């Protein structure tokens, strides 16, 4: 079974530039999550999708971050414009459903460095 | 909201046993996960507890006490490859079942 795919693996940009990350979840997984993991910290949820609808985006900085999952499969996360504090690993995860005991499967992440 | 606390770092010797603790405060508890994350890699699922008691899975066991807001992950017969960060994540009773992660415990296993 193929895992969660993310690209690119690494990205270096200057502050105030824009960047986009792509995620392809495990086939058949309805729930998709984007997490931000700053070095030395645990992952922090940015947004959760159920199919192509947003379930929770309460921690997404909407003035600069946006995400979409138009056809309920792939998803993109965009930052525009980037700030130095956005340097982190952006993890995409998916699960079959969003019930309480369903674990999430994570991709390898995109390591973003903003200089 | 949730508050999750884990030790930042632990060290142990190959072949030994180590216990990684996690305490949490939540307005409504609906399950606790442990994930393992090697440096530069994705977190991988280890265990899930929703009822009190011990869940054993090979060399790894996870314990939960809901009344104390406490869990631990027990690793037996430590191997060098167990050096990683161990993340505790708690789900609350909110409708979206989103787990909130702790900062993680960095475990260093030395010969």
Coordinates of C-alpha atoms in Angstrom, one line a residue:
Chain A
X1 CA 0.0 0.0 0.0
X2 CA 1.5 3.4 -1.0
X3 CA 1.9 5.9 1.8
X4 CA 1.1 9.6 2.0
X5 CA 3.1 11.4 -0.7
X6 CA 4.4 14.9 -0.3
X7 CA 6.4 17.3 -2.4
X8 CA 8.8 18.9 -2.5
X9 CA 10.9 17.4 0.3
X10 CA 12.8 20.6 0.9
X11 CA 12.2 24.3 0.0
X12 CA 14.3 27.4 0.7
X13 CA 12.7 30.8 0.0
X14 CA 13.2 34.4 1.0
X15 CA 10.8 36.1 3.3
X16 CA 7.8 37.7 1.6
X17 CA 7.9 35.1 -1.2
X18 CA 5.2 32.5 -1.8
X19 CA 5.4 28.8 -1.6
X20 CA 3.1 25.8 -2.2
X21 CA 3.2 22.3 -0.9
X22 CA 1.4 19.3 -2.4
X23 CA 0.0 16.2 -0.7
X24 CA -1.5 13.0 -2.1
X25 CA -3.1 10.9 0.7
X26 CA -3.5 7.1 0.9
X27 CA -6.1 5.9 -1.5
X28 CA -9.6 5.8 0.0
X29 CA -8.7 8.0 3.0
X30 CA -11.4 10.6 3.4
X31 CA -9.7 12.7 6.1
X32 CA -6.7 14.8 5.4
X33 CA -4.7 16.9 7.8
X34 CA -1.9 19.5 7.4
X35 CA 0.4 19.9 10.4
X36 CA 3.2 22.4 11.1
X37 CA 6.1 21.0 13.1
X38 CA 8.7 23.6 14.3
X39 CA 12.0 22.1 15.3
X40 CA 11.9 20.6 18.8
X41 CA 8.1 20.8 19.1
X42 CA 5.2 18.4 18.4
X43 CA 3.1 18.7 15.2
X44 CA 0.5 21.5 15.4
X45 CA -2.7 21.0 13.3
X46 CA -3.3 23.7 10.7
X47 CA -6.3 22.3 8.9
X48 CA -8.4 19.2 8.6
X49 CA -10.4 18.2 5.6
X50 CA -13.2 15.6 5.4
X51 CA -13.4 14.7 1.6
X52 CA -13.3 18.2 0.1
X53 CA -14.8 20.1 3.0
X54 CA -13.0 21.9 5.8
X55 CA -13.7 20.4 9.3
X56 CA -11.4 22.6 11.3
X57 CA -9.1 25.4 10.4
X58 CA -9.1 27.3 13.7
X59 CA -5.3 27.3 13.9
X60 CA -4.6 28.2 10.3
X61 CA -3.2 31.8 10.0
X62 CA -5.7 32.8 7.3
X63 CA -4.0 36.1 6.5
X64 CA -1.1 34.2 4.9
X65 CA -2.0 30.5 4.8
X66 CA -4.5 28.8 2.5
X67 CA -5.3 25.2 1.7
X68 CA -7.6 23.4 -0.6
X69 CA -8.7 19.9 -1.5
X70 CA -10.9 20.5 -4.5
X71 CA -11.7 17.0 -5.6
X72 CA -11.5 15.4 -2.2
X73 CA -8.1 13.7 -2.9
X74 CA -4.9 15.7 -3.4
X75 CA -4.4 18.8 -1.3
X76 CA -2.2 21.9 -1.6
X77 CA -1.1 24.2 1.2
X78 CA 0.1 27.7 0.3
X79 CA 1.9 30.4 2.2
X80 CA 1.8 33.9 0.8
X81 CA 3.8 35.9 1.9
X82 CA 6.2 33.8 4.0
X83 CA 7.7 35.0 7.3
X84 CA 10.9 33.8 9.0
X85 CA 8.8 32.1 11.7
X86 CA 7.2 29.9 9.1
X87 CA 10.4 27.8 8.9
X88 CA 9.2 24.4 9.9
X89 CA 8.4 20.9 8.5
X90 CA 4.9 20.8 7.0
X91 CA 3.4 17.3 7.5
X92 CA 0.4 16.0 5.6
X93 CA -1.5 13.1 7.2
X94 CA -4.5 11.0 6.2
X95 CA -6.9 8.6 7.9
X96 CA -9.7 6.4 6.6
X97 CA -12.2 8.4 8.6
X98 CA -12.2 10.8 11.5
X99 CA -13.6 8.6 14.2
X100 CA -11.9 8.5 17.6
X101 CA -9.7 5.5 17.3
X102 CA -8.5 5.9 13.7
X103 CA -4.8 6.6 13.5
X104 CA -3.4 9.0 11.0
X105 CA -0.7 8.1 8.6
X106 CA 1.9 10.8 7.9
X107 CA 3.9 11.7 4.9
X108 CA 7.6 12.5 5.2
X109 CA 6.9 16.2 5.2
X110 CA 8.3 19.3 3.4
X111 CA 11.1 21.1 5.2
X112 CA 10.6 24.8 4.6
X113 CA 13.4 27.3 5.4
X114 CA 12.6 31.0 5.1
X115 CA 15.6 33.2 4.9
Chain B
X1 CA -8.2 23.1 25.0
X2 CA -5.5 20.6 26.0
X3 CA -2.2 20.8 27.9
X4 CA 0.2 17.9 27.3
X5 CA 3.4 17.5 29.2
X6 CA 6.3 15.1 28.4
X7 CA 10.0 15.1 29.4
X8 CA 12.1 16.7 26.8
X9 CA 14.9 14.1 26.6
X10 CA 15.8 10.7 28.1
X11 CA 18.8 8.5 27.7
X12 CA 19.0 4.7 28.2
X13 CA 21.3 1.8 27.6
X14 CA 20.8 -0.8 24.9
X15 CA 18.9 -3.8 26.3
X16 CA 17.4 -1.9 29.2
X17 CA 13.8 -0.8 29.8
X18 CA 12.6 2.8 29.6
X19 CA 9.3 4.5 30.6
X20 CA 8.3 7.7 28.9
X21 CA 5.6 9.6 30.8
X22 CA 2.8 11.8 29.4
X23 CA 0.4 13.9 31.5
X24 CA -2.5 15.8 30.1
X25 CA -5.3 18.1 30.9
X26 CA -8.3 18.2 28.7
X27 CA -11.9 19.3 28.9
X28 CA -13.1 16.0 27.5
X29 CA -10.9 12.9 26.9
X30 CA -11.5 10.7 23.9
X31 CA -8.3 8.7 23.4
X32 CA -4.5 8.9 23.6
X33 CA -2.0 8.0 20.9
X34 CA 1.7 7.4 21.0
X35 CA 3.8 8.0 17.8
X36 CA 7.5 7.4 17.1
X37 CA 9.4 9.9 15.0
X38 CA 12.9 9.3 13.8
X39 CA 14.9 12.4 12.9
X40 CA 13.9 13.8 9.5
X41 CA 11.1 11.3 9.1
X42 CA 7.3 11.1 9.5
X43 CA 5.7 10.1 12.8
X44 CA 4.5 6.5 12.8
X45 CA 1.7 5.1 14.9
X46 CA 2.6 3.0 17.9
X47 CA -0.4 2.6 20.1
X48 CA -3.9 3.9 21.1
X49 CA -5.5 3.8 24.5
X50 CA -9.0 4.9 25.4
X51 CA -9.8 2.8 28.4
X52 CA -7.7 2.5 31.6
X53 CA -5.0 -0.2 31.6
X54 CA -2.1 -1.6 29.8
X55 CA -2.0 -2.3 26.0
X56 CA 0.9 -4.5 25.0
X57 CA 2.4 -4.8 21.5
X58 CA 5.6 -6.6 21.3
X59 CA 8.4 -4.7 23.0
X60 CA 6.2 -1.7 23.4
X61 CA 3.4 -1.2 25.9
X62 CA 1.2 1.8 26.7
X63 CA -0.6 2.5 29.9
X64 CA -3.5 4.9 30.6
X65 CA -5.1 6.3 33.7
X66 CA -7.9 8.6 32.8
X67 CA -8.6 9.7 36.4
X68 CA -5.0 10.8 36.7
X69 CA -4.6 12.3 33.2
X70 CA -1.6 10.1 32.8
X71 CA -0.1 7.7 30.3
X72 CA 3.3 6.1 29.8
X73 CA 5.0 4.3 27.0
X74 CA 7.2 1.4 28.1
X75 CA 10.0 0.2 25.8
X76 CA 11.6 -3.1 26.6
X77 CA 14.9 -4.7 25.4
X78 CA 16.0 -1.4 24.0
X79 CA 17.7 -1.3 20.6
X80 CA 19.8 1.4 19.1
X81 CA 17.1 1.9 16.4
X82 CA 14.7 3.0 19.2
X83 CA 16.6 6.3 19.4
X84 CA 13.8 8.7 18.2
X85 CA 11.3 11.2 19.4
X86 CA 8.2 9.8 21.1
X87 CA 5.1 11.9 20.7
X88 CA 2.0 11.7 23.0
X89 CA -1.2 12.9 21.4
X90 CA -4.6 13.4 23.0
X91 CA -8.0 13.5 21.4
X92 CA -10.8 15.5 23.0
X93 CA -14.5 15.0 22.7
X94 CA -14.8 17.7 20.0
X95 CA -16.7 16.6 16.9
X96 CA -13.6 16.6 14.7
X97 CA -11.6 14.1 16.8
X98 CA -8.4 16.0 16.1
X99 CA -5.4 14.8 18.2
X100 CA -3.3 17.5 19.9
X101 CA 0.4 16.6 20.1
X102 CA 2.8 17.1 23.0
X103 CA 6.3 18.4 22.3
X104 CA 7.8 14.9 22.2
X105 CA 10.4 13.1 24.2
X106 CA 13.8 12.6 22.5
X107 CA 15.1 9.2 23.5
X108 CA 18.8 8.4 23.1
X109 CA 19.8 4.8 23.3
X110 CA 23.6 4.2 23.8
X111 CA 25.6 1.0 23.8

